[in-house]
mmCIF file of C-alpha atoms in Angstrom:
data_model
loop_
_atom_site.group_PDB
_atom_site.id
_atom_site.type_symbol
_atom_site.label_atom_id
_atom_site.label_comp_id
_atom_site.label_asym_id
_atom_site.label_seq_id
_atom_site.Cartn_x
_atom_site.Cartn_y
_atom_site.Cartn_z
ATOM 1 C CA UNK A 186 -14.972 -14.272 -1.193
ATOM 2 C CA UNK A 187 -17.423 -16.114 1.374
ATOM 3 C CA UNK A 188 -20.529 -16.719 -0.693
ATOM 4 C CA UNK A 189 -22.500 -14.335 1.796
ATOM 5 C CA UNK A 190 -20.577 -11.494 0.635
ATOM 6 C CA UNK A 191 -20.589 -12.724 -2.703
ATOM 7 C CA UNK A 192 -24.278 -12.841 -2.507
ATOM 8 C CA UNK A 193 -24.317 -9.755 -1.052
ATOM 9 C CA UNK A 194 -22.569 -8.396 -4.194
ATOM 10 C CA UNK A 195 -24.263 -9.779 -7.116
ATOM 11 C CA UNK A 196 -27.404 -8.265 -4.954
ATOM 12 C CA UNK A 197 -26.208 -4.794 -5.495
ATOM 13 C CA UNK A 198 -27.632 -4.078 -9.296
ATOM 14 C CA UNK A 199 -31.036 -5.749 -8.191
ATOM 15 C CA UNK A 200 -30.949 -3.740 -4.849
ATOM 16 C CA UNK A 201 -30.482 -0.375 -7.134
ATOM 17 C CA UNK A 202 -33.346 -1.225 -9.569
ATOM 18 C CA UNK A 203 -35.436 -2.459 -6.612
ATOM 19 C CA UNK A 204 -35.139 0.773 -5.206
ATOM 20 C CA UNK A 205 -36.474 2.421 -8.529
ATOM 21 C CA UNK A 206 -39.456 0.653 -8.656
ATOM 22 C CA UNK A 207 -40.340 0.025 -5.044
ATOM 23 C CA UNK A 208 -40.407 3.959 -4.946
ATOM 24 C CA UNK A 209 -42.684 4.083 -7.353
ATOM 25 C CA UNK A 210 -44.541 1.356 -5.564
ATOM 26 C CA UNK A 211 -44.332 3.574 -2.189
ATOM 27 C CA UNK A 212 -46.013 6.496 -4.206
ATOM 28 C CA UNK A 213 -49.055 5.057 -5.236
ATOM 29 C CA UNK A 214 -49.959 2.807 -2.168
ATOM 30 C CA UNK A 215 -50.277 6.072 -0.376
ATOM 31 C CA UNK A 216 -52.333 7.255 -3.152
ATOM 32 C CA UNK A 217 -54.376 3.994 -2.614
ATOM 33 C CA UNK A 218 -54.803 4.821 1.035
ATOM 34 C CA UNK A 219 -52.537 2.777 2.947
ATOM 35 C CA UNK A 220 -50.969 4.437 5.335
ATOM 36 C CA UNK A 221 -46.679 4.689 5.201
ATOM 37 C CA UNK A 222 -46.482 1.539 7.244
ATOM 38 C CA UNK A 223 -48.556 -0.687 5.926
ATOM 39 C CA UNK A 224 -46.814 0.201 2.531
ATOM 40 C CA UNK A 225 -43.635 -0.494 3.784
ATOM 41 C CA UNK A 226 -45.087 -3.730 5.382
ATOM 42 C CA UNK A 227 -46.293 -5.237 2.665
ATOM 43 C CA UNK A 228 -42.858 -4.738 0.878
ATOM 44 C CA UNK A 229 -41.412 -6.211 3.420
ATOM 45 C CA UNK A 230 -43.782 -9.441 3.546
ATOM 46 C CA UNK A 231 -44.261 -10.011 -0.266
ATOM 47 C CA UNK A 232 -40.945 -8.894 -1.917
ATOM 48 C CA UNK A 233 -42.747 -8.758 -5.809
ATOM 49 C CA UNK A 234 -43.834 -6.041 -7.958
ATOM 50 C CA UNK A 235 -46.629 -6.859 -9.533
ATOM 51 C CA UNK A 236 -48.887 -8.632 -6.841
ATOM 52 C CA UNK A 237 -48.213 -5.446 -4.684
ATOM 53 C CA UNK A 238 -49.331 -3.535 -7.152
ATOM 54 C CA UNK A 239 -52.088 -5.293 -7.764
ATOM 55 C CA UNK A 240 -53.115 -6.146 -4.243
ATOM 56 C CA UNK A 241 -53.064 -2.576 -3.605
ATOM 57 C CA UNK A 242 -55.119 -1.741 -5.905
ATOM 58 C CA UNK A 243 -57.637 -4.410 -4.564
ATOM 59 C CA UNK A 244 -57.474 -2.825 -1.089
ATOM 60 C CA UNK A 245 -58.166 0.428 -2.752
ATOM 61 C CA UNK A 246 -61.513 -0.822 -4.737
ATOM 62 C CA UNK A 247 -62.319 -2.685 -1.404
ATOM 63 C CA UNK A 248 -62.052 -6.204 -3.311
ATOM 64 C CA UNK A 249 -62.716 -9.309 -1.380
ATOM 65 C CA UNK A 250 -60.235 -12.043 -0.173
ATOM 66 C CA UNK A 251 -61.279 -14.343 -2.951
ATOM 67 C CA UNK A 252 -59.960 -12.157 -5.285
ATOM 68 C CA UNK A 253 -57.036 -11.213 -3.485
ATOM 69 C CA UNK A 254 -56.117 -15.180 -3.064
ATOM 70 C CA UNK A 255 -56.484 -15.269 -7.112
ATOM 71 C CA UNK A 256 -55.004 -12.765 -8.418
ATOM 72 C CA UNK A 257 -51.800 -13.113 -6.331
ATOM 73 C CA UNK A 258 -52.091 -17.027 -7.539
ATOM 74 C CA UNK A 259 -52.273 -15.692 -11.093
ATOM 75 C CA UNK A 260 -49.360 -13.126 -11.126
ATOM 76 C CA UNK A 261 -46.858 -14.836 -8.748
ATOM 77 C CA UNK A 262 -47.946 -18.195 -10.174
ATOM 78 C CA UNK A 263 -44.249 -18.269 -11.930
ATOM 79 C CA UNK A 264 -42.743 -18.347 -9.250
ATOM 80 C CA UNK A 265 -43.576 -21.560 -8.693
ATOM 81 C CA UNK A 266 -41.679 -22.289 -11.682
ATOM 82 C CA UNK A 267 -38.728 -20.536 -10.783
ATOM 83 C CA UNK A 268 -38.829 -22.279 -7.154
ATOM 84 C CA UNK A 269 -39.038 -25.731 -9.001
ATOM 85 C CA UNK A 270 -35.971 -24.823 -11.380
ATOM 86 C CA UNK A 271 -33.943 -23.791 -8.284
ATOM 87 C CA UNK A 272 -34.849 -26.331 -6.398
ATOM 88 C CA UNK A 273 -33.185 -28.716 -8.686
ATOM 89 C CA UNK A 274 -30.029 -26.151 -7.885
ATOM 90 C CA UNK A 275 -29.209 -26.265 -4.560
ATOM 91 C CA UNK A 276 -26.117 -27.131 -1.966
ATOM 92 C CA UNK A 277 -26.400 -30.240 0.116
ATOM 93 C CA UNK A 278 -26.523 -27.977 3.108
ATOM 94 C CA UNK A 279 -29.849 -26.347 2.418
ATOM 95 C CA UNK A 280 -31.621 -28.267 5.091
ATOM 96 C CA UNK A 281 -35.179 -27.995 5.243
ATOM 97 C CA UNK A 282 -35.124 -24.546 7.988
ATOM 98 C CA UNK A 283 -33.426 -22.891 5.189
ATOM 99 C CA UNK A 284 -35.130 -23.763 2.190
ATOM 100 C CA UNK A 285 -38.251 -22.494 4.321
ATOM 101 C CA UNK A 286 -36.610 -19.225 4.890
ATOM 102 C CA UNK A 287 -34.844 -18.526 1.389
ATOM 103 C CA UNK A 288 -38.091 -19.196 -0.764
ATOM 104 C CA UNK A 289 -39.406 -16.188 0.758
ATOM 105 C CA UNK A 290 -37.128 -14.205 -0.985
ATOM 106 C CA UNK A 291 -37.114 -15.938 -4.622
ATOM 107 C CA UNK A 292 -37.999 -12.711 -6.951
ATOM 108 C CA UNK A 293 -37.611 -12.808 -10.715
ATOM 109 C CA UNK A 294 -34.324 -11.215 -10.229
ATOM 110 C CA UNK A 295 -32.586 -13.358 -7.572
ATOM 111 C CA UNK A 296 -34.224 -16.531 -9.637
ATOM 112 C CA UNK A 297 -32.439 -14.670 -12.590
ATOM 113 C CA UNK A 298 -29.063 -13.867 -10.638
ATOM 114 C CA UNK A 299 -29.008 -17.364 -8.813
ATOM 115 C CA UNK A 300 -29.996 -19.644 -12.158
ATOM 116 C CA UNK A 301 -27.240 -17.483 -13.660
ATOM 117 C CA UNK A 302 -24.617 -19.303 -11.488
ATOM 118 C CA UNK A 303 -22.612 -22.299 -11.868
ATOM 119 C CA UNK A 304 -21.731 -23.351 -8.948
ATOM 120 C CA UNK A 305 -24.328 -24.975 -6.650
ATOM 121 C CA UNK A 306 -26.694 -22.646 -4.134
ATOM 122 C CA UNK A 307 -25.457 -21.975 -0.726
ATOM 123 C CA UNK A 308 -27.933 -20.699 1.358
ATOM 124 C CA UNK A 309 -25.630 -18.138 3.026
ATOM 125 C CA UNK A 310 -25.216 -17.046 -1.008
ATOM 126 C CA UNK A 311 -28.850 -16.713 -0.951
ATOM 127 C CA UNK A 312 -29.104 -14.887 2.205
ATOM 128 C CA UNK A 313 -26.876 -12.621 1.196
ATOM 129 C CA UNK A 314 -28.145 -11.547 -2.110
ATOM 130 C CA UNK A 315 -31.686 -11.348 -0.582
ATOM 131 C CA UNK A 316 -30.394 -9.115 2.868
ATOM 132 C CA UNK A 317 -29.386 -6.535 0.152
ATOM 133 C CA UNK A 318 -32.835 -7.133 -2.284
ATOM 134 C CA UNK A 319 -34.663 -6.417 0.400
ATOM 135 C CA UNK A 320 -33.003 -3.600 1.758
ATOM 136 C CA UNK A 321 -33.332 -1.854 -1.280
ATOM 137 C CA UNK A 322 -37.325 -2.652 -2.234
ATOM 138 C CA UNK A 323 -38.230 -2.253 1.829
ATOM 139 C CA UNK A 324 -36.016 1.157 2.002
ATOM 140 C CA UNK A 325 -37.663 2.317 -2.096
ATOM 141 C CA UNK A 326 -41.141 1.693 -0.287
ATOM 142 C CA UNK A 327 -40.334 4.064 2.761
ATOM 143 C CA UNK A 328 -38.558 6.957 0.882
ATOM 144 C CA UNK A 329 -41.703 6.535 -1.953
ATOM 145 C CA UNK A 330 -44.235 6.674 0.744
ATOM 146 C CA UNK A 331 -43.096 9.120 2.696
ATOM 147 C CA UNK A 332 -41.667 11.866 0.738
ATOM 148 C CA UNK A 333 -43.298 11.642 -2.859
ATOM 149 C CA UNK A 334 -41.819 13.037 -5.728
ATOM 150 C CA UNK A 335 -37.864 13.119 -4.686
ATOM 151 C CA UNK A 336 -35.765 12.272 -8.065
ATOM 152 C CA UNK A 337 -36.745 14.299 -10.790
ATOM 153 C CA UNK A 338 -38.938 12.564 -13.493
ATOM 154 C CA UNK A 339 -35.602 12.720 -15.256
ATOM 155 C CA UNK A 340 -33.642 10.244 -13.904
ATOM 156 C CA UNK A 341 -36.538 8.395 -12.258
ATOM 157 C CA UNK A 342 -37.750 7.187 -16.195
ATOM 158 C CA UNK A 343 -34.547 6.361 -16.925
ATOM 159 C CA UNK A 344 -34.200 3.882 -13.521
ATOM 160 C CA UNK A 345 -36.924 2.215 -14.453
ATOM 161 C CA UNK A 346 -34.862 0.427 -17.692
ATOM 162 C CA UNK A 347 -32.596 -1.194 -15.342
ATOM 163 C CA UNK A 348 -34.071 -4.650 -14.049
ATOM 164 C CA UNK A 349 -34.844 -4.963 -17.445
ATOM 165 C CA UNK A 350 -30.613 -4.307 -18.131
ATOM 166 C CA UNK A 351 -29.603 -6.846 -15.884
ATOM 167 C CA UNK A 352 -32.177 -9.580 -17.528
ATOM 168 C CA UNK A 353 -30.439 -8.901 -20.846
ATOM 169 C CA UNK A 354 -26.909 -9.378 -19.262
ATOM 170 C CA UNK A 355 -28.075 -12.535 -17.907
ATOM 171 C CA UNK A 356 -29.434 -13.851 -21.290
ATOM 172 C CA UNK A 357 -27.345 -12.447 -24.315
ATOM 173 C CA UNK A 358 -24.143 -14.433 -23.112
ATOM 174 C CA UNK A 359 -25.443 -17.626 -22.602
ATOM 175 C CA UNK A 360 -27.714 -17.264 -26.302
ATOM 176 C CA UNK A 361 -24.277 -16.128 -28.042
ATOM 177 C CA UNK A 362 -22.876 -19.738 -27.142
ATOM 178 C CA UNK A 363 -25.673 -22.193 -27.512
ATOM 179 C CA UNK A 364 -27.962 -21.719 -30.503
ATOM 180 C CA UNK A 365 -30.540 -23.837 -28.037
ATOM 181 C CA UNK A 366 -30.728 -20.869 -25.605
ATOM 182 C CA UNK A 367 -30.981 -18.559 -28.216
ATOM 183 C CA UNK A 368 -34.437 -19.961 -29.904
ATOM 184 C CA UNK A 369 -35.806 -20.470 -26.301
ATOM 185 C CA UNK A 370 -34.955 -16.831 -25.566
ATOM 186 C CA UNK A 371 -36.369 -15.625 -29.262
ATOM 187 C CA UNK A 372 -39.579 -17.563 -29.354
ATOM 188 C CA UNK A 373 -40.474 -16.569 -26.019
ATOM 189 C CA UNK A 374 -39.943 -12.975 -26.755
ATOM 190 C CA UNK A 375 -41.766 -13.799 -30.083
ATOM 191 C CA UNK A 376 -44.709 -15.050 -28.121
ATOM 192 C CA UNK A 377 -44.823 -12.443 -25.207
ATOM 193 C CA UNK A 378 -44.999 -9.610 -28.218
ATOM 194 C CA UNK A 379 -47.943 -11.556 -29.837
ATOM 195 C CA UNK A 380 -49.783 -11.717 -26.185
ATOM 196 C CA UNK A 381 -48.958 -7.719 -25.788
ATOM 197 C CA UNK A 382 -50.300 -7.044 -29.023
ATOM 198 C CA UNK A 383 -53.218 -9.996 -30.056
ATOM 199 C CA UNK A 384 -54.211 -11.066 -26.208
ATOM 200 C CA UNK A 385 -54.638 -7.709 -24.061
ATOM 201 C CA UNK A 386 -56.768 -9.832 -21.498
ATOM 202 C CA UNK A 387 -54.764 -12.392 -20.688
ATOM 203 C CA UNK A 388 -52.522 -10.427 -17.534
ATOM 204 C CA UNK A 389 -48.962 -9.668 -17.683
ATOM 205 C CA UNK A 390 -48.231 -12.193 -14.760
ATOM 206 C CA UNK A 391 -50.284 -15.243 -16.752
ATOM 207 C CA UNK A 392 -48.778 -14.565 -20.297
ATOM 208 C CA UNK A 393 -45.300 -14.989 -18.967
ATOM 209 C CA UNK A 394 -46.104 -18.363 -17.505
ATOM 210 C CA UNK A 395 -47.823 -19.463 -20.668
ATOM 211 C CA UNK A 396 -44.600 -17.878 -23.286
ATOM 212 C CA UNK A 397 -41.951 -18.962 -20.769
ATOM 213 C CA UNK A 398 -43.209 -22.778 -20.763
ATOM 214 C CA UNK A 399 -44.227 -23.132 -24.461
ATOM 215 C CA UNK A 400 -40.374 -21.544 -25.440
ATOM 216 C CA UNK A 401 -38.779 -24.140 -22.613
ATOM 217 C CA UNK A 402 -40.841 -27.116 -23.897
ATOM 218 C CA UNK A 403 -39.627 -26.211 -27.007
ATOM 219 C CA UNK A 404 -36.218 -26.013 -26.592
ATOM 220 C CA UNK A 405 -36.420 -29.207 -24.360
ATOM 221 C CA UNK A 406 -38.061 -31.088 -27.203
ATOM 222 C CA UNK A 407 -35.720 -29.824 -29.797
ATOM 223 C CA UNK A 408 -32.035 -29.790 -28.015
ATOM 224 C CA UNK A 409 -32.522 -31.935 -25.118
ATOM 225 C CA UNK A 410 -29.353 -30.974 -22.202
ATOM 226 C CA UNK A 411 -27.444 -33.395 -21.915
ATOM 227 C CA UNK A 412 -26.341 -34.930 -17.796
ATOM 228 C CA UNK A 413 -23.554 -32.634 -17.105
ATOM 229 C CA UNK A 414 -25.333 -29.388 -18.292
ATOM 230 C CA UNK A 415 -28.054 -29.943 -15.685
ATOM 231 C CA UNK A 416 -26.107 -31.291 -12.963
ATOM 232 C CA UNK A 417 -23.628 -27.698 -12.647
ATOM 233 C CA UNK B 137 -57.810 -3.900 10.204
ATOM 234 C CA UNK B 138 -59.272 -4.919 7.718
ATOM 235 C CA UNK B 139 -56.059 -3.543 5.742
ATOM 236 C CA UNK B 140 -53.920 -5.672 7.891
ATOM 237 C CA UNK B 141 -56.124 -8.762 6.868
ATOM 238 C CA UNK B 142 -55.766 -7.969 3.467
ATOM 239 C CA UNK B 143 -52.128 -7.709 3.116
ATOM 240 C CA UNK B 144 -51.877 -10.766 5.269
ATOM 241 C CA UNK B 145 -53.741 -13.100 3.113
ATOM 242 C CA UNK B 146 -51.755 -11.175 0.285
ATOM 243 C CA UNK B 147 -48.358 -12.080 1.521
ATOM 244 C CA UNK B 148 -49.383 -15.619 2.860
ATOM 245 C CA UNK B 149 -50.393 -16.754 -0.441
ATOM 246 C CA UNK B 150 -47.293 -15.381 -2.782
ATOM 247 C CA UNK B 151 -45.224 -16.739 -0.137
ATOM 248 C CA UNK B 152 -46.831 -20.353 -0.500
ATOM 249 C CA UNK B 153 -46.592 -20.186 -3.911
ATOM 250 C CA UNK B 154 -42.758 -19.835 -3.766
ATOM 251 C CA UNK B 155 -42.298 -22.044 -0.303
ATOM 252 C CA UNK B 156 -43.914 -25.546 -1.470
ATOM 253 C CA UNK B 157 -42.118 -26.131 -4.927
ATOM 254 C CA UNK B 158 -38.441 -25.065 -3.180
ATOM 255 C CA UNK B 159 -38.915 -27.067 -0.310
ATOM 256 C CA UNK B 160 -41.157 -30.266 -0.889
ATOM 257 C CA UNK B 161 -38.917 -30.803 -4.304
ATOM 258 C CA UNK B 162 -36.052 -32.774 -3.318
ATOM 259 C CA UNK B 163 -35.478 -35.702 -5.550
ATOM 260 C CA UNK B 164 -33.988 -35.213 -9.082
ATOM 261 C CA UNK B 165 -36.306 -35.030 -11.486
ATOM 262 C CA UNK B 166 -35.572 -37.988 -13.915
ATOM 263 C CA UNK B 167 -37.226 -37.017 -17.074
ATOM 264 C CA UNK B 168 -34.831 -35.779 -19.402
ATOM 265 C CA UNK B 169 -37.196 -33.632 -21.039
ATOM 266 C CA UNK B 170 -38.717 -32.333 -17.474
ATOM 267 C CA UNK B 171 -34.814 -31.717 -16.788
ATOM 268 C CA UNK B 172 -34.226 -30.292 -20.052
ATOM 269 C CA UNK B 173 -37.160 -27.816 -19.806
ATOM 270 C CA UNK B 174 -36.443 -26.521 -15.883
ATOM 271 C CA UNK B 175 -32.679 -26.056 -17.682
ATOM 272 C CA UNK B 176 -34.276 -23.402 -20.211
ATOM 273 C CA UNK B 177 -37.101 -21.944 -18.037
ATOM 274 C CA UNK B 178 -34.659 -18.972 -16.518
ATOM 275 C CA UNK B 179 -34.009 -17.600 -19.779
ATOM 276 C CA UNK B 180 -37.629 -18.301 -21.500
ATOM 277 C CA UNK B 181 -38.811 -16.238 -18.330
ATOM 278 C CA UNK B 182 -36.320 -13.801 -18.606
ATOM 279 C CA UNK B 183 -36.667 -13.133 -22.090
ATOM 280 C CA UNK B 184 -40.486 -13.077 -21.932
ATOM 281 C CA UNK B 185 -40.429 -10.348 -18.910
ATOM 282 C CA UNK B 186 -38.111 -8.200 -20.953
ATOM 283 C CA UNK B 187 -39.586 -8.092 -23.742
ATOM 284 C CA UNK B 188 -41.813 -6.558 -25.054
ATOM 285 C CA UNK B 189 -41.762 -4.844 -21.382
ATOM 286 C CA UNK B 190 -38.220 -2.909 -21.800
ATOM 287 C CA UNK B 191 -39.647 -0.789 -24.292
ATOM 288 C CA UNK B 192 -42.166 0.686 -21.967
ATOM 289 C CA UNK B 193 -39.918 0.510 -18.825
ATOM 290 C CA UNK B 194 -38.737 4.564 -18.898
ATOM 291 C CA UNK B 195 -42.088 5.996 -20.422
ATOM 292 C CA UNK B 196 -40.554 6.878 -23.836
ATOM 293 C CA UNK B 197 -40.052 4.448 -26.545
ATOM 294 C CA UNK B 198 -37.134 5.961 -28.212
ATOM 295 C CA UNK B 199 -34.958 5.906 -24.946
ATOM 296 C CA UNK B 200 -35.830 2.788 -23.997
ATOM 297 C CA UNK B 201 -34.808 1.386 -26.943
ATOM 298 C CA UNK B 202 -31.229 3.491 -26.899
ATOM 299 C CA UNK B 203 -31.384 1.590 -23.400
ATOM 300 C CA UNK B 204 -32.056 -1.325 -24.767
ATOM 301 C CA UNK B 205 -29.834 -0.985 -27.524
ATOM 302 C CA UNK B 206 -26.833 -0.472 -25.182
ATOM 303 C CA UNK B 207 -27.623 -3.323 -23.118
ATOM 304 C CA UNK B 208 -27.579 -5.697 -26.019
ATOM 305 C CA UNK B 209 -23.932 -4.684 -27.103
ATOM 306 C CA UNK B 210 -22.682 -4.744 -23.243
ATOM 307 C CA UNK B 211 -24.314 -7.910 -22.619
ATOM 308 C CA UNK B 212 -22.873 -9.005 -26.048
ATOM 309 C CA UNK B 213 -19.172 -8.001 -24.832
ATOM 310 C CA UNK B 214 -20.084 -10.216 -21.282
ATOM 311 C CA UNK B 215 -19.873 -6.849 -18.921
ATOM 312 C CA UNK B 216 -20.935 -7.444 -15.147
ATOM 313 C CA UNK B 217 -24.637 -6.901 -14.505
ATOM 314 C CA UNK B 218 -24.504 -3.637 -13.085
ATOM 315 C CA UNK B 219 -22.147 -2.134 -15.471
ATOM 316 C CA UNK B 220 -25.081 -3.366 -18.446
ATOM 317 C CA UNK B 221 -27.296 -2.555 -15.909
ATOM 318 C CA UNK B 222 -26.490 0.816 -15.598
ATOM 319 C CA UNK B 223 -25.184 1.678 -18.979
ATOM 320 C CA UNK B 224 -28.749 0.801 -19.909
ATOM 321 C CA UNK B 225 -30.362 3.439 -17.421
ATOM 322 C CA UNK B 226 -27.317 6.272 -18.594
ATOM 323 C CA UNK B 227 -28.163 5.643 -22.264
ATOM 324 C CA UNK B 228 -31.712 6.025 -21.504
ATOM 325 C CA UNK B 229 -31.520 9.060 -19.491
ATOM 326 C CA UNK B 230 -28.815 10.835 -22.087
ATOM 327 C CA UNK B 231 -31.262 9.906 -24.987
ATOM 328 C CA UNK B 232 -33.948 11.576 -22.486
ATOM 329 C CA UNK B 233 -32.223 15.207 -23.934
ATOM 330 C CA UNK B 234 -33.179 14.597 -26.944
ATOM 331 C CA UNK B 235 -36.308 13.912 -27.505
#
């Protein structure tokens, strides 16, 4: 399979629980005032939940820029993180157009998809999985936006579980066979609980950062990988 | 306008944040521990976006956690992404009967 169509095809479970949630996303910018196309726009130029969300909702209060320029530094700060881990990752042919044009699309779930892979990144791999990503959180947006309340509250609940399905498949393997991954994946779970329940203030987007790199720092301290681990 | 403005300095800014590590990062790192931690970072993320966040992802605890539940086992038995993906949604939705 040419890694554009592979890419194409591991983007097919993050397309479908893109569209979930970019629907829902659709709904409420209306109900924030933006118009259809400036919802669908701003799917299409940010590709994230959670600044969207948020940056709606900043448009809707009639926040300033400052804010705006913070708060998307503050969620979408981990994707720095994830940029820097996959930039360690990549094919010799990712020249310097393409890693300008495939860091646009590095969500939490192509980062997840894409770390999950042994091989080196190809940007056409890339390309492919983000073509179908985007598709499906551009084309959530529109439906959302435009006609409302389509799926019955049913089925639309029960969408919303499956980004969060595809995270587990990516770590439950991988924590079976190395008791490393495992206490990364546990303490950072351990940690994100204690923020949820003991640190309400500290946002979603910031708590991640802060559980994610105490866990890693951990398990780097503990079980450091050896050459050959890093290098696939 | 102003709208425009708005999501312009929205998108401009999330896509710096993802642009400048990916493409101004080109050595290996050398630090073993540096290398060590971007190695577990994926799955430290992962694991802190999940949870606790799974078990308010379809509005009712108890199906979420039959969701949750099923993932677990079909991750466990190293089913594709979708199929754990989507078991998790069907288990959810199913569980959504009874409660």
């Amino acid at each position: 399979m040419k890694p554009f169509v592979r890419g194409m095809y591991h983007g097919l479970p993050i397309a479908l629980g893109y569209l979930s949630v970019s629907f829902a996303f659709g709904i409420k910018a209306v109900q924030c005032g933006l118009s259809a196309a400036a919802s669908v726009i701003t799917s299409a130029a940010n590709l994230t939940s959670a600044g969207q969300a948020a940056g709606v909702d900043i448009i809707a209060a009639g926040g300033t820029l400052i804010e705006m320029v913070l708060v998307q530094l503050v969620i979408n700060m981990r994707y720095s993180l994830m940029s820097l881990s996959l930039s360690q990752r990549l094919d010799k042919g990712f020249s310097l157009p393409h890693r300008l044009a495939a860091s646009y699309g590095i969500t939490d779930e192509i980062f997840a998809v894409c770390s999950a892979q042994r091989e080196r990144l190809k940007p056409s791999y890339m390309y492919g999985m983000i073509l179908v990503a985007f598709v499906g959180w551009v084309s959530g947006t529109a439906i959302g936006a435009a006609a409302g309340q389509l799926l019955p509250e049913s089925i639309n609940s029960a969408i919303g579980i499956v980004l969060y399905g595809m995270f587990l498949a990516i770590i439950v393997p991988p924590s079976k066979k190395q008791k490393s991954v495992l206490l990364v994946v546990t303490v950072s779970a351990t940690l994100s609980i204690a923020f949820k329940l003991f640190l309400k203030s500290i946002s979603a987007g910031f708590a991640v950062i802060i559980c994610a790199a105490a866990a890693a720092a951990l398990g780097a301290a503990l079980f450091p990988v050896q050459d050959e681990e890093v290098s696939q | 306008m102003k709208t425009a403005l708005y999501i312009f300095v929205m998108a401009g800014v999330t896509y710096l944040i993802r642009m400048i590590p990916f493409t101004f990062f080109r050595k290996p790192i050398k630090s073993r521990f540096f290398r060590s931690f971007l190695h577990y970072i994926p799955y430290a993320v992962l694991s802190a976006m999940t949870i606790p966040a799974i078990f308010h992802s379809t509005g009712s605890i108890i199906t979420a956690i039959a969701g949750t539940v099923v993932a677990i086992i079909f991750a466990y038995m190293e089913l594709p992404l979708i199929v754990v993906a989507l078991a998790a949604a069907a288990a959810a939705y199913i569980t959504g009967f009874f409660v």
